[in-house]
Short mmCIF file of C-alpha atoms and ligand atoms in Angstrom, two decimals:
data_model
loop_
_atom_site.label_atom_id
_atom_site.label_comp_id
_atom_site.label_asym_id
_atom_site.label_seq_id
_atom_site.Cartn_x
_atom_site.Cartn_y
_atom_site.Cartn_z
CA MET A 623 35.76 29.04 -32.34
CA VAL A 624 34.23 32.11 -30.78
CA ALA A 625 36.02 34.15 -28.13
CA VAL A 626 33.72 35.52 -25.44
CA ILE A 627 35.25 38.57 -23.79
CA ASP A 628 34.26 38.81 -20.14
CA PHE A 629 33.57 42.29 -18.85
CA GLY A 630 32.28 40.91 -15.57
CA SER A 631 28.72 39.87 -16.42
CA GLN A 632 26.98 37.23 -14.33
CA TYR A 633 26.00 35.70 -17.65
CA THR A 634 29.34 35.44 -19.45
CA GLN A 635 29.57 31.69 -19.22
CA LEU A 636 25.98 31.39 -20.25
CA ILE A 637 26.94 33.12 -23.48
CA ALA A 638 29.83 30.70 -24.02
CA ARG A 639 27.62 27.75 -23.29
CA ARG A 640 24.84 28.92 -25.63
CA VAL A 641 27.45 29.21 -28.36
CA ARG A 642 28.54 25.63 -27.62
CA GLU A 643 24.90 24.55 -27.76
CA CYS A 644 24.83 25.89 -31.29
CA GLY A 645 27.68 23.43 -31.97
CA VAL A 646 30.43 26.05 -32.08
CA TYR A 647 33.32 25.82 -29.65
CA SER A 648 33.77 28.88 -27.45
CA GLU A 649 36.18 30.05 -24.80
CA ILE A 650 36.13 32.95 -22.38
CA PHE A 651 38.85 35.57 -22.10
CA SER A 652 39.16 38.35 -19.56
CA CYS A 653 38.56 41.86 -20.90
CA PHE A 654 42.10 42.62 -19.80
CA THR A 655 43.56 40.18 -22.36
CA ASP A 656 45.08 41.77 -25.41
CA ALA A 657 42.91 41.31 -28.49
CA HIS A 658 45.89 40.53 -30.69
CA ASP A 659 47.08 37.80 -28.33
CA ILE A 660 43.64 36.23 -28.56
CA TYR A 661 43.74 36.52 -32.33
CA ASN A 662 47.22 35.01 -32.60
CA ASN A 663 46.55 32.21 -30.10
CA VAL A 664 43.10 30.97 -31.02
CA ASN A 665 42.18 32.72 -34.25
CA PRO A 666 38.49 33.24 -33.39
CA GLU A 667 35.81 33.45 -36.03
CA ALA A 668 34.00 36.06 -33.94
CA LEU A 669 34.12 37.96 -30.67
CA ILE A 670 31.25 38.32 -28.26
CA LEU A 671 31.60 41.15 -25.75
CA SER A 672 29.70 40.34 -22.57
CA GLY A 673 27.71 42.62 -20.35
CA GLY A 674 29.26 43.92 -17.17
CA PRO A 675 28.85 46.38 -14.34
CA GLY A 676 28.71 49.05 -17.10
CA SER A 677 29.76 52.50 -16.11
CA VAL A 678 32.34 51.00 -13.79
CA TYR A 679 34.37 50.94 -16.98
CA LYS A 680 33.36 54.33 -18.29
CA ALA A 681 36.78 55.76 -17.56
CA ARG A 682 38.44 52.66 -18.91
CA ALA A 683 36.52 52.36 -22.15
CA GLN A 684 39.43 53.64 -24.26
CA SER A 685 41.65 50.82 -23.01
CA PHE A 686 39.29 48.29 -24.64
CA LYS A 687 39.50 49.87 -28.08
CA HIS A 688 41.86 47.16 -29.35
CA PHE A 689 38.97 44.65 -29.47
CA PHE A 690 37.45 46.67 -32.30
CA ASN A 691 40.62 46.50 -34.41
CA LEU A 692 40.23 42.77 -35.18
CA ASP A 693 38.76 41.95 -38.54
CA VAL A 694 36.03 39.57 -37.29
CA PRO A 695 32.31 40.02 -36.59
CA ILE A 696 31.68 41.29 -33.06
CA LEU A 697 28.52 40.87 -31.05
CA GLY A 698 28.23 43.27 -28.11
CA ILE A 699 25.72 42.39 -25.42
CA CYS A 700 24.49 45.03 -22.95
CA TYR A 701 27.71 46.69 -21.72
CA GLY A 702 29.38 45.25 -24.84
CA MET A 703 27.01 47.33 -26.96
CA GLN A 704 27.43 50.44 -24.84
CA LEU A 705 31.19 50.11 -25.08
CA ALA A 706 30.99 50.06 -28.87
CA ALA A 707 28.69 53.09 -28.87
CA GLU A 708 31.09 54.97 -26.64
CA LEU A 709 34.22 54.02 -28.58
CA LEU A 710 32.93 54.27 -32.12
CA GLY A 711 31.46 57.77 -31.83
CA GLY A 712 27.97 57.29 -30.37
CA LYS A 713 26.65 58.40 -26.99
CA VAL A 714 25.75 56.54 -23.79
CA ASN A 715 23.60 58.01 -21.07
CA TYR A 716 24.84 57.01 -17.65
CA SER A 717 21.67 58.22 -16.00
CA LYS A 718 21.13 54.98 -14.10
CA LYS A 719 17.55 54.66 -15.24
CA ARG A 720 17.42 51.04 -14.28
CA GLU A 721 15.62 48.49 -16.36
CA TYR A 722 15.43 44.91 -15.13
CA GLY A 723 13.32 42.03 -16.32
CA HIS A 724 10.98 41.39 -19.21
CA THR A 725 10.52 44.05 -21.87
CA SER A 726 8.72 43.90 -25.15
CA ILE A 727 10.98 44.65 -28.11
CA ARG A 728 10.25 45.63 -31.73
CA VAL A 729 12.81 44.49 -34.29
CA LYS A 730 13.53 45.51 -37.87
CA THR A 731 14.24 43.13 -40.72
CA HIS A 732 17.85 42.05 -40.17
CA PRO A 733 19.81 38.76 -40.52
CA ILE A 734 20.33 38.60 -36.74
CA PHE A 735 16.56 38.55 -36.24
CA SER A 736 15.92 36.24 -39.16
CA GLY A 737 12.86 34.00 -38.72
CA LEU A 738 11.56 35.94 -35.70
CA PRO A 739 8.31 37.81 -35.21
CA ARG A 740 8.43 41.61 -35.22
CA ARG A 741 7.67 41.86 -31.51
CA PHE A 742 8.70 39.56 -28.67
CA ASN A 743 9.88 39.63 -25.04
CA VAL A 744 13.48 40.07 -24.01
CA TRP A 745 15.33 40.18 -20.70
CA MET A 746 16.93 43.49 -19.81
CA SER A 747 19.32 44.12 -16.93
CA HIS A 748 21.04 47.49 -17.26
CA GLY A 749 21.38 51.00 -15.93
CA ASP A 750 23.08 52.84 -18.80
CA VAL A 751 21.54 53.23 -22.26
CA VAL A 752 22.82 54.05 -25.71
CA VAL A 753 21.20 57.34 -26.79
CA GLU A 754 23.02 57.92 -30.06
CA VAL A 755 24.45 55.33 -32.46
CA PRO A 756 27.86 56.01 -33.99
CA SER A 757 27.72 57.63 -37.42
CA GLY A 758 26.86 55.10 -40.13
CA GLY A 759 25.20 52.82 -37.57
CA ARG A 760 21.69 51.49 -38.01
CA VAL A 761 19.17 51.00 -35.21
CA ILE A 762 17.65 47.54 -35.62
CA ALA A 763 15.46 47.19 -32.51
CA SER A 764 13.81 49.34 -29.87
CA THR A 765 11.83 49.10 -26.66
CA GLU A 766 9.77 51.71 -24.87
CA THR A 767 12.56 52.73 -22.50
CA ALA A 768 15.46 52.01 -24.85
CA PRO A 769 14.80 53.41 -28.35
CA ILE A 770 18.21 52.00 -29.32
CA ALA A 771 17.87 48.41 -28.11
CA ALA A 772 20.09 47.02 -30.90
CA PHE A 773 22.27 48.48 -33.63
CA GLN A 774 24.64 47.45 -36.39
CA LEU A 775 27.71 49.29 -37.55
CA GLY A 776 29.76 47.45 -40.17
CA ASN A 777 30.96 44.22 -38.59
CA PHE A 778 29.63 45.16 -35.15
CA TYR A 779 26.24 44.03 -33.86
CA GLY A 780 25.01 45.35 -30.52
CA LEU A 781 22.13 44.08 -28.35
CA GLN A 782 21.05 45.92 -25.23
CA PHE A 783 19.17 42.84 -24.00
CA HIS A 784 20.53 39.42 -23.04
CA PRO A 785 19.93 36.79 -25.74
CA GLU A 786 21.78 34.23 -23.59
CA VAL A 787 19.24 34.02 -20.74
CA GLN A 788 16.31 31.70 -21.04
CA HIS A 789 13.85 34.50 -20.32
CA THR A 790 14.63 36.15 -23.65
CA GLN A 791 12.28 34.69 -26.25
CA TYR A 792 14.16 33.48 -29.33
CA GLY A 793 17.49 34.23 -27.59
CA ARG A 794 19.04 31.06 -28.95
CA THR A 795 17.82 31.77 -32.46
CA ILE A 796 19.39 35.22 -32.28
CA LEU A 797 22.75 33.77 -31.25
CA ASN A 798 22.43 31.04 -33.84
CA ASN A 799 21.67 33.65 -36.49
CA PHE A 800 24.76 35.59 -35.46
CA LEU A 801 26.92 32.46 -35.66
CA THR A 802 25.56 30.95 -38.85
CA GLN A 803 24.26 33.84 -40.93
CA ILE A 804 26.79 36.48 -39.97
CA CYS A 805 29.95 34.61 -38.92
CA LYS A 806 29.41 31.49 -41.09
CA ALA A 807 30.89 29.50 -38.19
CA LYS A 808 31.33 25.72 -38.55
CA LYS A 809 29.36 23.51 -36.13
CA THR A 810 31.89 20.96 -34.90
CA TRP A 811 31.53 20.91 -31.10
CA SER A 812 29.68 18.17 -29.17
CA MET A 813 29.32 16.66 -25.68
CA SER A 814 30.94 13.36 -26.67
CA ARG A 815 33.94 15.27 -27.89
CA PHE A 816 34.08 17.06 -24.53
CA VAL A 817 34.00 13.68 -22.72
CA ASP A 818 36.85 12.22 -24.79
CA ASP A 819 38.96 15.36 -24.39
CA GLU A 820 38.42 15.52 -20.62
CA ILE A 821 39.28 11.84 -20.05
CA GLU A 822 42.47 12.35 -21.98
CA ARG A 823 43.24 15.58 -20.12
CA ILE A 824 42.74 13.98 -16.67
CA ARG A 825 44.89 11.00 -17.66
CA LYS A 826 47.70 13.31 -18.70
CA ILE A 827 47.51 15.56 -15.64
CA VAL A 828 47.35 12.75 -13.06
CA GLY A 829 49.87 10.45 -14.76
CA GLY A 830 50.81 7.58 -12.42
CA ALA A 831 49.62 9.38 -9.27
CA LYS A 832 46.32 8.89 -7.46
CA ALA A 833 43.37 11.25 -7.28
CA LEU A 834 40.64 11.67 -4.74
CA CYS A 835 37.20 12.53 -5.94
CA ALA A 836 34.64 14.28 -3.77
CA ILE A 837 31.27 12.54 -4.10
CA SER A 838 28.04 14.22 -3.06
CA GLY A 839 25.63 11.80 -4.69
CA GLY A 840 24.51 14.46 -7.13
CA VAL A 841 24.99 14.36 -10.84
CA ASP A 842 28.04 16.68 -10.90
CA SER A 843 30.30 14.68 -8.66
CA THR A 844 29.05 11.38 -10.09
CA VAL A 845 29.95 12.55 -13.59
CA VAL A 846 33.32 13.78 -12.43
CA ALA A 847 34.01 10.46 -10.67
CA ALA A 848 32.99 8.56 -13.80
CA LEU A 849 35.26 10.68 -15.99
CA ALA A 850 38.18 10.29 -13.59
CA THR A 851 37.55 6.55 -13.18
CA LYS A 852 37.53 6.16 -16.96
CA ALA A 853 40.77 8.11 -17.11
CA ILE A 854 42.78 6.47 -14.30
CA GLY A 855 40.73 3.47 -13.09
CA LYS A 856 41.22 2.37 -9.47
CA ASN A 857 43.66 5.20 -8.90
CA CYS A 858 40.62 7.40 -8.55
CA ILE A 859 39.43 7.05 -4.96
CA CYS A 860 35.95 8.48 -4.45
CA ILE A 861 35.11 9.89 -1.03
CA PHE A 862 31.72 10.78 0.34
CA VAL A 863 31.77 12.96 3.44
CA ASP A 864 28.85 12.80 5.80
CA ASN A 865 29.02 16.36 7.13
CA GLY A 866 25.91 16.02 9.25
CA LEU A 867 24.09 18.43 6.95
CA LEU A 868 22.52 15.79 4.72
CA ARG A 869 18.90 14.90 4.09
CA ILE A 870 17.22 11.81 5.53
CA ASN A 871 18.76 8.50 4.32
CA GLU A 872 21.11 10.30 2.01
CA LYS A 873 24.26 8.47 3.05
CA GLU A 874 22.70 5.03 2.61
CA ASP A 875 21.20 5.94 -0.76
CA VAL A 876 24.60 7.06 -2.00
CA ARG A 877 26.26 3.91 -0.73
CA LYS A 878 23.72 1.69 -2.48
CA SER A 879 23.56 3.48 -5.79
CA LEU A 880 27.19 4.38 -6.36
CA SER A 881 29.40 1.73 -4.79
CA PRO A 882 28.86 -0.67 -7.71
CA TYR A 883 30.30 1.98 -10.04
CA MET A 884 33.33 3.29 -8.22
CA ASN A 885 35.96 2.88 -5.58
CA LEU A 886 33.81 4.54 -2.88
CA LYS A 887 34.82 5.41 0.66
CA ILE A 888 32.41 6.98 3.16
CA VAL A 889 33.84 9.25 5.87
CA ASP A 890 31.83 10.18 8.96
CA ALA A 891 32.64 13.73 9.99
CA GLN A 892 29.32 15.03 11.33
CA LYS A 893 30.67 16.06 14.71
CA LYS A 894 33.51 18.12 13.27
CA PHE A 895 31.23 20.14 11.01
CA LEU A 896 28.52 20.71 13.58
CA SER A 897 30.92 21.83 16.30
CA GLN A 898 32.55 24.32 13.90
CA LEU A 899 29.13 25.69 12.98
CA ARG A 900 27.94 26.17 16.54
CA ASN A 901 26.40 29.66 17.01
CA VAL A 902 27.40 30.77 13.51
CA LYS A 903 24.68 32.92 11.93
CA ASN A 904 26.40 34.68 9.08
CA PRO A 905 25.77 32.85 5.76
CA GLU A 906 29.19 33.63 4.34
CA ARG A 907 30.91 32.40 7.50
CA LYS A 908 28.87 29.21 7.38
CA ARG A 909 29.91 28.61 3.78
CA LYS A 910 33.55 29.36 4.50
CA ILE A 911 33.64 27.10 7.56
CA ILE A 912 32.03 24.22 5.70
CA GLY A 913 34.34 24.66 2.71
CA ARG A 914 37.38 24.74 4.98
CA GLU A 915 36.31 21.73 7.04
CA PHE A 916 35.57 19.78 3.89
CA ILE A 917 39.06 20.33 2.57
CA LYS A 918 40.56 19.38 5.95
CA VAL A 919 38.69 16.08 5.91
CA PHE A 920 39.98 15.42 2.45
CA GLU A 921 43.53 16.21 3.41
CA THR A 922 43.27 13.80 6.33
CA GLU A 923 41.98 11.07 4.00
CA ALA A 924 44.67 11.83 1.46
CA ARG A 925 47.34 11.31 4.04
CA LYS A 926 46.06 7.77 4.63
CA ILE A 927 46.58 6.83 0.97
CA ARG A 928 50.02 6.88 -0.60
CA ASN A 929 50.85 8.88 -3.67
CA VAL A 930 47.71 11.01 -3.79
CA ALA A 931 48.38 14.29 -5.52
CA PHE A 932 45.02 15.44 -6.90
CA LEU A 933 41.49 16.25 -5.86
CA VAL A 934 38.84 16.00 -8.57
CA GLN A 935 35.76 18.12 -7.91
CA GLY A 936 32.39 18.61 -9.52
CA THR A 937 32.46 22.39 -9.31
CA LEU A 938 30.18 23.93 -11.90
CA TYR A 939 30.33 27.29 -13.53
CA PRO A 940 27.58 28.94 -11.45
CA ASP A 941 29.60 28.04 -8.33
CA VAL A 942 32.66 29.62 -9.85
CA ILE A 943 31.04 32.76 -11.16
CA GLU A 944 29.02 33.50 -8.03
CA SER A 945 32.17 33.13 -5.97
CA GLY A 946 33.81 35.82 -8.08
CA LYS A 947 36.36 33.35 -9.46
CA GLY A 948 35.33 33.61 -13.11
CA VAL A 949 37.62 34.94 -15.79
CA GLY A 950 36.70 38.61 -15.67
CA PRO A 951 35.89 41.05 -12.87
CA SER A 952 32.38 40.08 -11.69
CA ALA A 953 30.89 40.77 -8.27
CA ILE A 954 30.87 38.11 -5.52
CA ILE A 955 27.35 36.89 -4.73
CA LYS A 956 28.13 33.89 -2.50
CA SER A 957 31.22 31.90 -1.61
CA HIS A 958 30.22 28.61 -3.08
CA HIS A 959 31.21 25.41 -1.49
CA ASN A 960 34.71 24.16 -2.34
CA VAL A 961 35.64 27.36 -4.09
CA GLY A 962 35.48 30.17 -1.54
CA GLY A 963 36.67 27.98 1.33
CA LEU A 964 39.81 26.66 -0.28
CA PRO A 965 42.86 27.31 1.85
CA VAL A 966 45.74 28.62 -0.19
CA ARG A 967 48.17 26.22 1.45
CA MET A 968 46.23 23.16 0.27
CA ARG A 969 48.44 20.27 -0.53
CA LEU A 970 46.29 18.61 -3.17
CA LYS A 971 46.09 20.05 -6.64
CA ILE A 972 42.56 20.58 -7.86
CA ILE A 973 41.05 19.30 -11.09
CA GLU A 974 37.61 20.67 -11.93
CA PRO A 975 36.54 19.10 -15.24
CA LEU A 976 33.08 20.73 -15.15
CA ARG A 977 34.25 24.18 -14.14
CA LEU A 978 33.01 25.74 -17.35
CA LEU A 979 29.71 23.89 -17.56
CA PHE A 980 26.15 24.21 -16.31
CA LYS A 981 23.99 21.57 -14.69
CA ASP A 982 21.98 20.66 -17.76
CA GLU A 983 25.17 20.31 -19.80
CA VAL A 984 26.44 17.97 -17.08
CA ARG A 985 23.24 15.92 -17.35
CA LYS A 986 23.91 15.56 -21.07
CA ILE A 987 27.42 14.31 -20.28
CA ALA A 988 25.95 11.85 -17.76
CA ARG A 989 23.84 10.44 -20.59
CA VAL A 990 26.87 10.18 -22.86
CA LEU A 991 28.57 8.24 -20.02
CA ARG A 992 25.46 6.05 -19.54
CA LEU A 993 25.22 6.73 -15.80
CA PRO A 994 22.16 5.51 -13.83
CA ALA A 995 19.00 7.59 -14.34
CA SER A 996 18.66 8.11 -10.58
CA SER A 997 21.92 10.09 -10.59
CA ILE A 998 21.15 11.98 -13.77
CA GLU A 999 17.76 13.15 -12.61
CA ARG A 1000 18.65 13.99 -9.05
CA LYS A 1001 17.89 17.61 -8.18
CA PRO A 1002 20.79 19.89 -7.27
CA PHE A 1003 21.67 20.00 -3.60
CA PRO A 1004 24.11 22.63 -2.32
CA GLY A 1005 27.52 21.53 -1.03
CA PRO A 1006 26.94 23.22 2.35
CA GLY A 1007 23.75 21.14 2.57
CA LEU A 1008 20.98 21.95 5.00
CA ALA A 1009 23.20 24.54 6.73
CA VAL A 1010 22.25 27.11 4.10
CA ARG A 1011 18.58 26.19 4.44
CA ILE A 1012 18.54 26.86 8.17
CA VAL A 1013 18.56 30.61 8.45
CA GLY A 1014 20.46 31.43 11.63
CA PRO A 1015 22.50 29.02 13.77
CA VAL A 1016 22.56 25.33 12.83
CA THR A 1017 21.73 22.92 15.65
CA GLU A 1018 20.97 19.21 15.74
CA GLU A 1019 17.39 19.99 16.74
CA ARG A 1020 16.83 22.41 13.85
CA LEU A 1021 18.48 19.99 11.42
CA ASN A 1022 16.08 17.26 12.45
CA MET A 1023 13.11 19.58 12.11
CA LEU A 1024 14.18 20.63 8.62
CA ARG A 1025 14.92 17.02 7.60
CA ALA A 1026 11.41 15.99 8.57
CA ALA A 1027 9.84 18.90 6.67
CA ASP A 1028 12.07 18.31 3.66
CA LYS A 1029 11.07 14.63 3.54
CA ILE A 1030 7.40 15.59 3.39
CA VAL A 1031 8.00 18.16 0.64
CA LEU A 1032 9.86 15.60 -1.46
CA GLU A 1033 7.33 12.83 -0.88
CA GLU A 1034 4.51 15.08 -2.05
CA ALA A 1035 6.53 16.69 -4.85
CA ARG A 1036 7.35 13.31 -6.41
CA LYS A 1037 3.62 12.80 -6.93
CA LEU A 1038 3.40 15.94 -9.08
CA LYS A 1039 3.24 15.40 -12.83
CA ARG A 1040 5.58 18.31 -13.36
CA TYR A 1041 8.17 17.08 -10.81
CA ARG A 1042 10.74 16.37 -13.51
CA ASN A 1043 10.51 19.92 -14.78
CA ILE A 1044 11.02 21.50 -11.39
CA TRP A 1045 14.66 22.48 -10.94
CA GLN A 1046 14.56 22.31 -7.15
CA ILE A 1047 11.90 22.04 -4.48
CA PHE A 1048 12.79 22.20 -0.81
CA ALA A 1049 12.03 23.56 2.65
CA ILE A 1050 13.86 26.28 4.56
CA LEU A 1051 13.69 26.73 8.31
CA LEU A 1052 13.40 30.35 9.42
CA PRO A 1053 14.67 31.75 12.72
CA LEU A 1054 11.26 33.20 13.30
CA GLY A 1055 8.81 32.29 16.04
CA SER A 1056 5.13 32.63 15.30
CA VAL A 1057 1.99 32.23 17.33
CA GLY A 1058 -0.40 29.45 16.44
CA VAL A 1059 -3.19 27.41 17.88
CA MET A 1060 -3.27 23.62 17.98
CA GLY A 1061 -5.88 21.57 19.84
CA ASP A 1062 -7.16 24.66 21.66
CA LYS A 1063 -3.68 25.43 22.92
CA ARG A 1064 -1.49 28.38 22.03
CA THR A 1065 1.76 27.46 20.30
CA TYR A 1066 4.86 29.56 19.70
CA ASP A 1067 6.79 27.61 17.10
CA TRP A 1068 8.97 28.07 14.04
CA VAL A 1069 8.12 29.15 10.51
CA CYS A 1070 9.11 26.99 7.55
CA ALA A 1071 9.34 28.30 4.00
CA LEU A 1072 8.83 26.31 0.87
CA ARG A 1073 10.80 27.08 -2.31
CA ALA A 1074 10.25 25.59 -5.75
CA VAL A 1075 11.98 27.02 -8.79
CA GLN A 1076 12.18 26.43 -12.47
CA SER A 1077 15.52 27.05 -14.12
CA ASP A 1078 17.74 25.96 -16.96
CA ASP A 1079 21.03 26.42 -15.29
CA GLY A 1080 20.64 27.86 -11.79
CA MET A 1081 21.77 31.30 -12.97
CA THR A 1082 18.28 32.69 -13.34
CA ALA A 1083 15.14 31.09 -11.98
CA ASP A 1084 11.45 31.65 -11.62
CA TRP A 1085 9.24 30.39 -8.79
CA VAL A 1086 6.93 27.54 -9.74
CA ARG A 1087 3.18 28.17 -9.80
CA LEU A 1088 2.45 25.05 -7.74
CA PRO A 1089 -1.12 23.76 -7.53
CA GLN A 1090 -2.94 25.07 -4.47
CA GLU A 1091 -3.93 21.54 -3.44
CA PHE A 1092 -0.26 20.63 -3.30
CA LEU A 1093 0.57 23.66 -1.16
CA ALA A 1094 -2.34 22.88 1.12
CA LYS A 1095 -1.29 19.25 1.51
CA VAL A 1096 2.33 20.07 2.26
CA SER A 1097 1.41 22.79 4.72
CA GLN A 1098 -1.03 20.52 6.49
CA ARG A 1099 1.38 17.60 6.68
CA ILE A 1100 4.31 19.70 7.89
CA THR A 1101 2.34 21.44 10.64
CA ASN A 1102 0.75 18.13 11.68
CA GLU A 1103 3.80 15.91 11.49
CA VAL A 1104 6.78 18.09 12.33
CA LYS A 1105 6.98 19.05 15.93
CA GLY A 1106 8.17 22.64 16.31
CA ILE A 1107 6.77 24.07 13.06
CA ASN A 1108 3.38 25.79 13.18
CA ARG A 1109 3.43 27.90 10.01
CA VAL A 1110 4.38 27.30 6.35
CA VAL A 1111 4.92 30.08 3.80
CA TYR A 1112 5.67 29.91 0.08
CA ASP A 1113 8.55 31.88 -1.45
CA ILE A 1114 7.37 33.71 -4.57
CA THR A 1115 10.55 35.47 -5.68
CA SER A 1116 12.53 34.83 -8.83
CA LYS A 1117 16.32 34.88 -9.26
CA PRO A 1118 17.31 37.66 -9.64
CA PRO A 1119 16.58 39.49 -7.38
CA SER A 1120 16.72 36.56 -4.90
CA THR A 1121 19.03 33.59 -5.10
CA ILE A 1122 17.69 30.04 -5.11
CA GLU A 1123 19.05 29.07 -1.71
CA TRP A 1124 18.25 31.46 1.11
CA GLU A 1125 21.85 31.78 2.25
P1 XMP B 739 21.93 30.13 -5.61
O1 XMP B 739 21.45 30.01 -4.21
O2 XMP B 739 23.29 30.72 -5.69
O3 XMP B 739 22.05 28.66 -6.18
O4 XMP B 739 20.95 30.84 -6.50
C1 XMP B 739 22.24 28.31 -7.50
C2 XMP B 739 22.29 26.80 -7.57
O5 XMP B 739 23.49 26.34 -6.93
C3 XMP B 739 23.17 25.51 -5.83
N1 XMP B 739 24.11 25.88 -4.78
C4 XMP B 739 25.27 25.25 -4.56
N2 XMP B 739 25.82 24.17 -5.14
N3 XMP B 739 27.67 24.35 -3.70
C5 XMP B 739 27.01 23.72 -4.69
O6 XMP B 739 27.52 22.71 -5.19
C6 XMP B 739 27.18 25.43 -3.08
O7 XMP B 739 27.80 25.99 -2.19
C7 XMP B 739 25.91 25.89 -3.52
N4 XMP B 739 25.13 26.93 -3.14
C8 XMP B 739 24.02 26.90 -3.93
C9 XMP B 739 21.75 25.81 -5.47
O8 XMP B 739 21.13 24.71 -4.81
C10 XMP B 739 21.16 26.12 -6.84
O9 XMP B 739 20.83 24.96 -7.56
#
């Protein structure tokens, strides 16, 4: 196994997951864990030091020295490389010359770059740079702004760029080279092993008690419900909450497709959610309110069933990490549904079998479990639903407007050849009036934005270059068919710097 040491990077889990994709089991440890405890407890074949909000730790660097005392290969990524430079006698410039995004890199002949061309594109995201390698170190790659973009010193290998993100060309090969050529790690990890282990784990944790499972209709909660149902059978009671923030026909679709597979109960709670959200503009408050209300509904349901002690949720790693609840000290981006809103006094214990996984890993598990294709291929939909796609206060009227626009976007999108490869495509309603003209009359109506992104895991994303005819059709249909919208714009930002959802 490989121990990934989390210094607070947004990408830590991505590193762990890429390692798993190479067939090697990996686990994440906080940078505040003692290296010798890790060594004694899990005996890793290698360490990977993640990136992190770099110079935040400048003063602390010395306290991380113990990681370099272990006799295993170490891969340092971004901050992980700078840390090694700082601790092993090199020099880091904390000048904050920021470098984000694609950069062309030139690499030397080295086992970690085995099989790669001399020049390719990598993804950089850093302020600080290594300006001097420790004595005895060898520079093995450079870019225009970072002459030391990678170095090796003995058993340490440092990369200034992020091999774990999909935007780095050959990133996976680089990690695979590190694991196979340098660490000689054994490839024994697989999804079916994960499934067996999780079923066993849930069975042990729940014992003879009952568990509730939160169903959203998406692949995450369906997989979680299937795992829990396999573990404890009818004692897993699956609940779908209609929070009033769903898309058109969503409740009925869920009822039809999932009730044959599980013990499904549908709870109508629209009024509660909408009254709590009245006049709320702040995105974080919206998310917190929805998270809190959701848990309340569950508690109420739990009280109706005897002997319920657990809540099984389909929380994924991006939800956890962006809520600042990962292992190490990363920054909070958004309070994701069911994580940020959890009241401390909650009476149900939470089981989150997918907490360490990404969406596409979950889809692979769904295939292992032989779940219906409609569930596996369903696009992600945020827990707080349309509330985070209505910028500004959520009202019944605005919900209906957005539902109608969203329906059109989906109808047209399904006709696209590339629909399967689009991660998400949806409409957002803006709190912005704009002047228009319809049938010789002046209008003053709302603006609707369209967002379509391509992504592997929701952590980074690029906007989709949609065909112009598609954009024209959608714009025309929305302005013609949805009363109250007179302008459609297309969002052309990637993540980062934006997020996928607008709130
Ligand atoms: P962001 O907007 O953070 O979204 O770039 C990343 C992915 O997560 C989805 N998302 C959520 N999923 N609960 C969820 O289960 C949430 O609160 C939530 N917020 C965003 C989003 O649709 C995208 O796929």
